[in-house]
Short mmCIF file of C-alpha atoms in Angstrom, two decimals:
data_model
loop_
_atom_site.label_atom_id
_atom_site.label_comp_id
_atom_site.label_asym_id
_atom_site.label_seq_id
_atom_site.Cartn_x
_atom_site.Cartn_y
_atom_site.Cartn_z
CA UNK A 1 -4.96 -4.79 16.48
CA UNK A 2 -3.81 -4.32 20.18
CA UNK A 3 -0.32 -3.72 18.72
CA UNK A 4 -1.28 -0.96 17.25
CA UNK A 5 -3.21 0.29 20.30
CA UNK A 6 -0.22 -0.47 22.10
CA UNK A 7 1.85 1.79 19.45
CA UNK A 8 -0.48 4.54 19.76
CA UNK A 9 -0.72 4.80 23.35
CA UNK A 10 2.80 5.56 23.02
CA UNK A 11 2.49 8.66 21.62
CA UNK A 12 2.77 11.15 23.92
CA UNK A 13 1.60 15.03 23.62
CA UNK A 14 4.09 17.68 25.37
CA UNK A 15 3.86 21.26 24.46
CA UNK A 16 6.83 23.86 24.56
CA UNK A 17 8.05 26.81 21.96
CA UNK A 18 11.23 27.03 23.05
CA UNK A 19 14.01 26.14 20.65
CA UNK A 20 17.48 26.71 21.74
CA UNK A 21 21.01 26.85 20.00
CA UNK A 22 24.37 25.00 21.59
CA UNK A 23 26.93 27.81 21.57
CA UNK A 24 25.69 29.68 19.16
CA UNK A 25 25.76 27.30 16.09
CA UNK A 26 23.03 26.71 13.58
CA UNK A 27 21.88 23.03 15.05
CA UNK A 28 18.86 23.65 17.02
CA UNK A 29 18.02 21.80 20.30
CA UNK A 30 14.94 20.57 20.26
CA UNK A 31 12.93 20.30 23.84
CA UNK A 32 13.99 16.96 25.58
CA UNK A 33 17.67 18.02 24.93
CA UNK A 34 18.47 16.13 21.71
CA UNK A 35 20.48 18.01 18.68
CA UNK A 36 19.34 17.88 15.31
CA UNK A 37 22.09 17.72 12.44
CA UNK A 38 21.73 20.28 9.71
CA UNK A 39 20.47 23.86 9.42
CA UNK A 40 17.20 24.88 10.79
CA UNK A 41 16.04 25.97 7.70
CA UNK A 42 16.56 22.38 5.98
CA UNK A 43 14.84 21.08 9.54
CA UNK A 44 12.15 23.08 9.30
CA UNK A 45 11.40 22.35 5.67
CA UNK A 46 8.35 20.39 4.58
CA UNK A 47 8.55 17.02 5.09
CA UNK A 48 6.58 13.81 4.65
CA UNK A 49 6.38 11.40 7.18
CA UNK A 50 5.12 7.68 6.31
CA UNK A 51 4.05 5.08 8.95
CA UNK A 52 5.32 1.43 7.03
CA UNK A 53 5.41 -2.35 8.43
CA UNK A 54 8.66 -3.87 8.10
CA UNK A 55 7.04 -7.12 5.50
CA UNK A 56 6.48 -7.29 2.18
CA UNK A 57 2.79 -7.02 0.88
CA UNK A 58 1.42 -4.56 -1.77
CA UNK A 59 0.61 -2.19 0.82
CA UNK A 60 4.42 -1.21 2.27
CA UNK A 61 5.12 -1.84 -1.29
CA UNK A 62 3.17 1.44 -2.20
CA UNK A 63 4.02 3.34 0.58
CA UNK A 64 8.01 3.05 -0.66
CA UNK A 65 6.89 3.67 -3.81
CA UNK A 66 4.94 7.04 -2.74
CA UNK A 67 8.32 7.87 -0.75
CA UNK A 68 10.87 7.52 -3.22
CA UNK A 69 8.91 9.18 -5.63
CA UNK A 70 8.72 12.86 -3.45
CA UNK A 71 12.25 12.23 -2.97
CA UNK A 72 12.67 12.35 -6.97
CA UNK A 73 9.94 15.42 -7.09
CA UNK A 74 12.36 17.38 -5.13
CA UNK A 75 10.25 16.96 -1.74
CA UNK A 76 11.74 14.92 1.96
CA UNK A 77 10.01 11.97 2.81
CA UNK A 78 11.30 9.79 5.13
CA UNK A 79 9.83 6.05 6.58
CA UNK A 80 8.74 5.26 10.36
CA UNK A 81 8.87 1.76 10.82
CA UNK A 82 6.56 -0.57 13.06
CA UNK A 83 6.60 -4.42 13.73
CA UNK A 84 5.63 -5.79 16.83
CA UNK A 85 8.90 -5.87 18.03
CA UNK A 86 8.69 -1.66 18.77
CA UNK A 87 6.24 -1.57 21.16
CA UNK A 88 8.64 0.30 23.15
CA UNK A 89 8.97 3.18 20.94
CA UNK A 90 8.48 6.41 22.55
CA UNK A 91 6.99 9.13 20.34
CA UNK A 92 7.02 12.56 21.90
CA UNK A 93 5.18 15.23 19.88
CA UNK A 94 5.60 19.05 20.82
CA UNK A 95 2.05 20.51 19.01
CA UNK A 96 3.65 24.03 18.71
CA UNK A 97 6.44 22.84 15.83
CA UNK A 98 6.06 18.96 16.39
CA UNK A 99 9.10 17.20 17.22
CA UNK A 100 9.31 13.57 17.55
CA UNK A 101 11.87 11.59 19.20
CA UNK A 102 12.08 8.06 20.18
CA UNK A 103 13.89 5.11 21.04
CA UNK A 104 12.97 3.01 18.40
CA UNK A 105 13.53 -0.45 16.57
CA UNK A 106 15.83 -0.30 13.51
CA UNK A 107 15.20 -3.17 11.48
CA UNK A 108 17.68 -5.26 9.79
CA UNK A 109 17.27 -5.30 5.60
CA UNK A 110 16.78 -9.35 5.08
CA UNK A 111 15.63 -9.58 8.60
CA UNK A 112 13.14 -7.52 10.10
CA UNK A 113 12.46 -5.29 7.20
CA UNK A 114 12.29 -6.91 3.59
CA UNK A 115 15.25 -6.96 1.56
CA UNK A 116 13.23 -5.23 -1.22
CA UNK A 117 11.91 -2.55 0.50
CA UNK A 118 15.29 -1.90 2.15
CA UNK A 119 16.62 -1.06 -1.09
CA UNK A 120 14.43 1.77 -1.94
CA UNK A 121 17.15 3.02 0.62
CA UNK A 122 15.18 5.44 2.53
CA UNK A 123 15.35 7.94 5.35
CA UNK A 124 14.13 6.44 8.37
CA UNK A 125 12.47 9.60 10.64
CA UNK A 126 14.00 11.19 13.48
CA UNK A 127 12.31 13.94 14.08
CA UNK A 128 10.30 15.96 12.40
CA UNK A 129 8.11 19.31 12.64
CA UNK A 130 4.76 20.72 13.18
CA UNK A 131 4.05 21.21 9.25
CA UNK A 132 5.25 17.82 8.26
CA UNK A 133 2.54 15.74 6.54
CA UNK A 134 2.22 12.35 8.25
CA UNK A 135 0.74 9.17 5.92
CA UNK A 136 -0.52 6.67 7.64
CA UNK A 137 -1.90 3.50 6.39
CA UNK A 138 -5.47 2.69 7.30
CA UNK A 139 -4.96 -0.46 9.41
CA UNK A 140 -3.30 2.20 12.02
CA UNK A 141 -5.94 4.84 12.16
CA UNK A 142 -5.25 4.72 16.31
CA UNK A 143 -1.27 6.47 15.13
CA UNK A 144 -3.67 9.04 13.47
CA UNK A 145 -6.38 9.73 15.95
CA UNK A 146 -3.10 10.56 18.20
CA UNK A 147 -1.23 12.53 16.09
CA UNK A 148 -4.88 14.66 15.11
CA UNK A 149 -5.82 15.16 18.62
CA UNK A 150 -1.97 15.98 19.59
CA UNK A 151 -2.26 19.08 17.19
CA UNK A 152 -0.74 17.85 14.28
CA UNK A 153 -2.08 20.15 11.21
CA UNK A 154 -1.22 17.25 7.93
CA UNK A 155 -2.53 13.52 9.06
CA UNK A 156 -3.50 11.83 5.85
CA UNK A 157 -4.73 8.11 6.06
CA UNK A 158 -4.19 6.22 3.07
CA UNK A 159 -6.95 3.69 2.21
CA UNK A 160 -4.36 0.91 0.55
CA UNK A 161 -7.31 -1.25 1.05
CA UNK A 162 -11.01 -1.08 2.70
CA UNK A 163 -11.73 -4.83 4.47
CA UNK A 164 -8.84 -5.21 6.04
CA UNK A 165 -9.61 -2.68 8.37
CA UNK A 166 -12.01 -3.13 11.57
CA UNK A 167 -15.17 -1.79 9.86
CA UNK A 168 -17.48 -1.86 12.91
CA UNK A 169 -14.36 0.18 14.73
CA UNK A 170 -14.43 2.81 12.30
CA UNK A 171 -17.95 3.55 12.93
CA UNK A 172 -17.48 4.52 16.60
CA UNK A 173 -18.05 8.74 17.57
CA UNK A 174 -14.19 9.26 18.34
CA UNK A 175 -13.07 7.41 15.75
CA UNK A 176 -15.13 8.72 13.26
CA UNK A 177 -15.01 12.25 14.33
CA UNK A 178 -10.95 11.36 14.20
CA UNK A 179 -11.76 10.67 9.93
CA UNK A 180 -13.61 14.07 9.39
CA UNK A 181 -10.13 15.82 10.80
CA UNK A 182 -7.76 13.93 8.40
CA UNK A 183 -7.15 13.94 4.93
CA UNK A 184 -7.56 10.83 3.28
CA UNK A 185 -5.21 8.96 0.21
CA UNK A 186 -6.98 6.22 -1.97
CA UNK A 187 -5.95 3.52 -3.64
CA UNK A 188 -8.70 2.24 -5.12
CA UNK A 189 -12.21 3.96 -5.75
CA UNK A 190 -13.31 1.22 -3.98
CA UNK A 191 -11.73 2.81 -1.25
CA UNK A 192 -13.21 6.31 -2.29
CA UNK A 193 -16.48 4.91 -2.25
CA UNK A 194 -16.73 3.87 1.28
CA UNK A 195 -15.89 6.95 2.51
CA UNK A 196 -17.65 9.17 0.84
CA UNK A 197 -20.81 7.07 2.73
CA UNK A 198 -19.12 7.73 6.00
CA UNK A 199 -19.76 11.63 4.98
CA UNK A 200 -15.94 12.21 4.25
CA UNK A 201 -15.01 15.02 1.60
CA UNK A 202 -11.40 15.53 2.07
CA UNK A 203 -10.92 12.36 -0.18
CA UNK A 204 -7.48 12.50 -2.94
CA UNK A 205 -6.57 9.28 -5.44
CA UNK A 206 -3.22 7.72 -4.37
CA UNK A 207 -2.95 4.61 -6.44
CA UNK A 208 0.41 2.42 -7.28
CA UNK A 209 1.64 1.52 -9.74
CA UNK A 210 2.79 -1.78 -11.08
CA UNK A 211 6.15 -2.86 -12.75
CA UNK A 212 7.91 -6.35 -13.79
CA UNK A 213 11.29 -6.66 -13.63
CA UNK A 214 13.65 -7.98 -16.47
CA UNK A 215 12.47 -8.55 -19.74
CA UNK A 216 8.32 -9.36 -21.00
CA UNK A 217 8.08 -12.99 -22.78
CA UNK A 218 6.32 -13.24 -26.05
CA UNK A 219 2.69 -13.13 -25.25
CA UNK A 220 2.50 -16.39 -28.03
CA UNK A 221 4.97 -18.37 -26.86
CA UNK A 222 4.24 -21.93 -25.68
CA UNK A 223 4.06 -21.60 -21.64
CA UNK A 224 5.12 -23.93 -18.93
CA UNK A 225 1.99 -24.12 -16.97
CA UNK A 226 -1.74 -23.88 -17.53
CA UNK A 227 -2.92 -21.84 -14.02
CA UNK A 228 -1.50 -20.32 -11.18
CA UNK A 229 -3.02 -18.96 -7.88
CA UNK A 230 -2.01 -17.71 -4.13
CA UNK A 231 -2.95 -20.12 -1.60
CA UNK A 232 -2.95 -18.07 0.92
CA UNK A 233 -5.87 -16.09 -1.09
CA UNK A 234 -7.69 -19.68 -1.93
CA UNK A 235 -9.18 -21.05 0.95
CA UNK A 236 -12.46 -22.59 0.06
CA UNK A 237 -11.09 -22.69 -3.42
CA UNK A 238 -9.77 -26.43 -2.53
CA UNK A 239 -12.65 -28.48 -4.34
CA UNK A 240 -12.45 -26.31 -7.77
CA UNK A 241 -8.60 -26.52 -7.10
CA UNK A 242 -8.88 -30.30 -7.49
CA UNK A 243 -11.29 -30.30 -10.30
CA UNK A 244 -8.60 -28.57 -12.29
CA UNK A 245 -5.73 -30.44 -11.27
CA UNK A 246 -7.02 -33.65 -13.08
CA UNK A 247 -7.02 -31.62 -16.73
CA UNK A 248 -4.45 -28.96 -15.68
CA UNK A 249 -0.98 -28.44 -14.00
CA UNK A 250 -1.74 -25.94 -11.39
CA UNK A 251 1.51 -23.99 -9.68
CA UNK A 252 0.54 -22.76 -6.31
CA UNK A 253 2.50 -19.39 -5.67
CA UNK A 254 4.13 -20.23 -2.35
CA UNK A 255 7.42 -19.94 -1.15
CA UNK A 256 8.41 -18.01 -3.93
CA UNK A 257 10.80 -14.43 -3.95
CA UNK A 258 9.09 -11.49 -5.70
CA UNK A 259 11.14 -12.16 -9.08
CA UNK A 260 10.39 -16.05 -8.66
CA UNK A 261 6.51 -15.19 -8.55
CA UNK A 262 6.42 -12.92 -11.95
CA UNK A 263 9.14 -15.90 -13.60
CA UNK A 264 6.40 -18.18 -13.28
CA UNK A 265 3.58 -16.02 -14.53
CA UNK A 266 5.72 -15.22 -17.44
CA UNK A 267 5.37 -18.94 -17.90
CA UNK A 268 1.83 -19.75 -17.13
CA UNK A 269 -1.15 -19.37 -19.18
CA UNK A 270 -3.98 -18.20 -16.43
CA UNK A 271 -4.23 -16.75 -13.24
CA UNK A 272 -6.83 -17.51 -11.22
CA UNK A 273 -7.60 -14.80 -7.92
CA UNK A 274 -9.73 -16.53 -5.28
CA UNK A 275 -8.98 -13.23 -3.63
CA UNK A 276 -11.88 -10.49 -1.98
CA UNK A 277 -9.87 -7.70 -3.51
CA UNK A 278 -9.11 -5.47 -0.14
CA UNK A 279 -8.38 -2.72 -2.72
CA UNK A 280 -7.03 -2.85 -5.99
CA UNK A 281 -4.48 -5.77 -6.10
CA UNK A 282 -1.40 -5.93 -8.18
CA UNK A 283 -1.08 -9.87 -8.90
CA UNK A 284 -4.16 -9.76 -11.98
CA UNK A 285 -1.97 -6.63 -13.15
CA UNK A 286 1.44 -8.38 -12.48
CA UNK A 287 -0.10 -11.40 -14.40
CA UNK A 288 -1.37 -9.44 -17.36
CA UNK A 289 2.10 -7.80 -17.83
CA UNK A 290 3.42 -11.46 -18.00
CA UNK A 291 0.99 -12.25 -20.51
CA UNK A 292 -0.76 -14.68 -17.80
CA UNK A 293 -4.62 -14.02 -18.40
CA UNK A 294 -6.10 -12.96 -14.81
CA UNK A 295 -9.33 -14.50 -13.86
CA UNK A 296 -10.83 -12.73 -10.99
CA UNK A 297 -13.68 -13.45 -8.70
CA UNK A 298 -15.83 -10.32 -8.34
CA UNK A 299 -15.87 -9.01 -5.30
CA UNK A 300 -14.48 -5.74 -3.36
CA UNK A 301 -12.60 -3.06 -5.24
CA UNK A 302 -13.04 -6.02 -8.45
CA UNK A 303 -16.49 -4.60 -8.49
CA UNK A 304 -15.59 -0.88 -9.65
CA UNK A 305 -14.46 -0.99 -12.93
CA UNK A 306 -12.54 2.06 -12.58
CA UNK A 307 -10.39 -0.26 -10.46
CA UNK A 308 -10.27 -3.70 -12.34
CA UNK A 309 -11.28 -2.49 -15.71
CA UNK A 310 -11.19 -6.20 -16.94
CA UNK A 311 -13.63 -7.51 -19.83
CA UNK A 312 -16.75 -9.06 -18.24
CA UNK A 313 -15.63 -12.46 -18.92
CA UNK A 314 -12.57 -12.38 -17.23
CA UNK A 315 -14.56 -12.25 -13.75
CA UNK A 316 -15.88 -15.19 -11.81
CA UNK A 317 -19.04 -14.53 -9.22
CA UNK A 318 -18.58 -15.74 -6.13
CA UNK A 319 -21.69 -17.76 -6.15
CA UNK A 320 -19.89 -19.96 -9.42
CA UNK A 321 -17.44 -21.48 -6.97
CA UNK A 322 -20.14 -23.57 -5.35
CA UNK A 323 -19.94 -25.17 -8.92
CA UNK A 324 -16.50 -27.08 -9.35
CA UNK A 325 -17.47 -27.99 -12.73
CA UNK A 326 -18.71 -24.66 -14.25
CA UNK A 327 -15.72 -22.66 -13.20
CA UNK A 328 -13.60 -25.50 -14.64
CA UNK A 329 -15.20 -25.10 -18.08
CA UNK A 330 -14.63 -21.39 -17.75
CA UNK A 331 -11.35 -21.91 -16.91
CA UNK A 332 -10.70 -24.42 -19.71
CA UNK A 333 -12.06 -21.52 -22.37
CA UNK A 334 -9.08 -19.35 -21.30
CA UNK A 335 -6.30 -22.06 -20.61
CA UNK A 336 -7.04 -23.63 -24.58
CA UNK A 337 -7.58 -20.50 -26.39
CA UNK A 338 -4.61 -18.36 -24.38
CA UNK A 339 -3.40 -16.45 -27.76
CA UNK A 340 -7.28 -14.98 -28.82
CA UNK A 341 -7.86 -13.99 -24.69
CA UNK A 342 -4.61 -12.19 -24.59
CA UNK A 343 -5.32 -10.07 -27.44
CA UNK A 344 -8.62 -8.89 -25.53
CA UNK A 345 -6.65 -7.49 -22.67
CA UNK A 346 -4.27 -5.06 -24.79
CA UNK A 347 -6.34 -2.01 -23.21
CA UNK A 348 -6.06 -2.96 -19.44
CA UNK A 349 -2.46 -3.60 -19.97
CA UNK A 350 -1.90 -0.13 -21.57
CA UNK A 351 -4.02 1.58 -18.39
CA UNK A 352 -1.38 -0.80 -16.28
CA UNK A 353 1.64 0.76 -18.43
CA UNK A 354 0.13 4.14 -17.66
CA UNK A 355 -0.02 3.71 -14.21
CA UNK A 356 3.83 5.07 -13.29
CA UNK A 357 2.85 8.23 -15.01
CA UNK A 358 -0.62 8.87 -13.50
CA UNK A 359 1.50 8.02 -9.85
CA UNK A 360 3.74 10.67 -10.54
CA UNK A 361 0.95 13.39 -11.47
CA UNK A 362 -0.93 12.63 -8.02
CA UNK A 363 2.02 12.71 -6.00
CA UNK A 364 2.61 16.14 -7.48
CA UNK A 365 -0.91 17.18 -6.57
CA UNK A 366 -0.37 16.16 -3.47
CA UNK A 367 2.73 17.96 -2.58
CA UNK A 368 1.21 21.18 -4.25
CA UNK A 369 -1.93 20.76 -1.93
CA UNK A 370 0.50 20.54 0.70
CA UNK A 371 2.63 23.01 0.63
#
């Protein structure tokens, strides 16, 4: 978190109207002395502006995915990335037709910034103007707060998940007062439904969608493994992890590339999320697509349906954890009769198929309402 104070204190507000030509040419120079490339009509077009980390989660996953798609809807969107390593950056922001310039850390596809999201092959922002629409992610609501109170007309915060965010933070007068000025994206109606009890209207869905590449296996063809689950989503999990190890092989999903995580649900019979579902999470969908039955405990954005719209079996209480045994037996019911379970999620996994499409339709309600 003081990163991100850190980045936000480095925005600075200046405020100027003056925008000059260099002898007489069609590249405007923007106050501070730098030259933009291209005409100032393409410069001053409507752009969108999205604050990313450089690592791979399902969160910068989205925000590519949000990016490349205005890029195919005819729109600009470009990406401004952070990592720790650009506390330095300078962001100057002129409130009469917002420019932004900065020295600022381009990182490496493979090294800094994930190979896969490098090769959505996006802009990366230079500089931008007063009617662009900045998207920032929620776990940087300080960028926002700076960019609203610098003038800026478009700041939309998108809710890619609810808990991971400093709760008791967002409850403070400036910060709050900060939410009631900005238009807000969400990913889950989870999301929708925690701010809509902080009194926030301005509220748009912004899901993801979620895709597997190469081909789908047979859903009834004889699997490799019995369960699968994230450690790093499965601490306290380790006694019912145990339990199941003496019946089951059990493939912990660590270490693994994106494409080696969905080979080995394509192999594996369940999927068990010991997760507290920050918003709605791709792995149950991932795992469905695979034909890997998703067992998820019931809690966060698991708890709208609208969100995880999973049959009522397929979800495990928090409270059954405290009983090793019980959530084996559960477990047991799905890993022996895989073939009859499957055939009860053909309905989520359409809604998952659909989920490229319905992307596509908000993004284009969202450039109309911006325009």
């Amino acid at each position: 978190m003081a990163f991100f104070l850190e980045l936000a204190a480095a925005i600075t507000v200046h405020f100027s109207h003056d925008i000059s030509y260099a002898n007489g040419r069609g590249s405007p120079k923007w106050p501070g002395g730098h030259y933009t490339s291209g005409s100032r009509k393409e410069f001053l077009k409507m752009q969108y502006v999205f604050f990313s980390p450089t690592a791979f989660t399902g969160g910068p996953l989205a925000i590519h995915q949000a990016a490349l798609e205005i890029c195919k809807q005819g729109g600009i969107a470009k990406i401004f990335y952070f990592s720790p390593k650009v506390g330095s950056n300078r962001i100057r922001y002129d409130a009469s037709r917002v420019w932004i310039k900065r020295k600022w850390y381009q990182p490496s596809p493979g090294k800094s910034l994930d190979s896969y999201l490098a090769s959505f092959n996006l802009n990366r922002v230079e500089e931008v103007n007063g009617e662009s629409v900045f998207v920032v992610p929620e776990t940087s609501i300080d960028i926002a707060r700076t960019l609203v109170n610098g003038g800026a007309k478009h700041v939309y915060i998108w809710w890619l998940s609810v808990d991971n965010v400093n709760l008791s933070k967002v409850r403070v007068l400036e910060t709050h007062l900060s939410l009631l000025q900005c238009g807000h994206l969400c990913q889950s109606h989870y999301a929708a439904d925690f701010l809509r009890g902080l009194g926030i209207k301005n509220i748009h869905m912004l899901t993801d969608f979620t895709d597997i590449e190469g081909d789908l296996p047979d859903p009834n063809a004889s699997r490799k493994h019995d369960i699968a689950y994230l450690p790093s989503k499965a601490k306290g999990s380790e006694k019912v992890i145990s339990s199941l190890k003496t019946q089951y092989s059990v493939i912990p999903l660590v270490g693994m590339s994106r494409a080696e995580i969905e080979n080995t649900l394509k192999q594996t019979k369940v999927f068990i999320d010991f997760g507290h579902h920050p918003g709605k999470d791709r792995i149950p969908r991932e795992a469905a697509l695979c034909g890997c039955l998703p067992l998820v405990r019931k809690e966060g954005a698991a708890r709208f349906f609208l969100d995880v719209p999973l049959p009522d079996d397929f979800f495990i209480e928090t409270s059954q954890f405290l009983d090793p045994a019980g959530v084996n037996a559960v477990v047991s019911e799905f890993v022996e009769n895989h073939p009859a379970k499957l055939s009860e999620l053909q309905a989520y996994v359409e809604g998952i198929r659909e989920e490229k499409n319905n992307f596509s339709q908000q993004i284009k309600m969202l450039m109309n309402a911006t325009l």
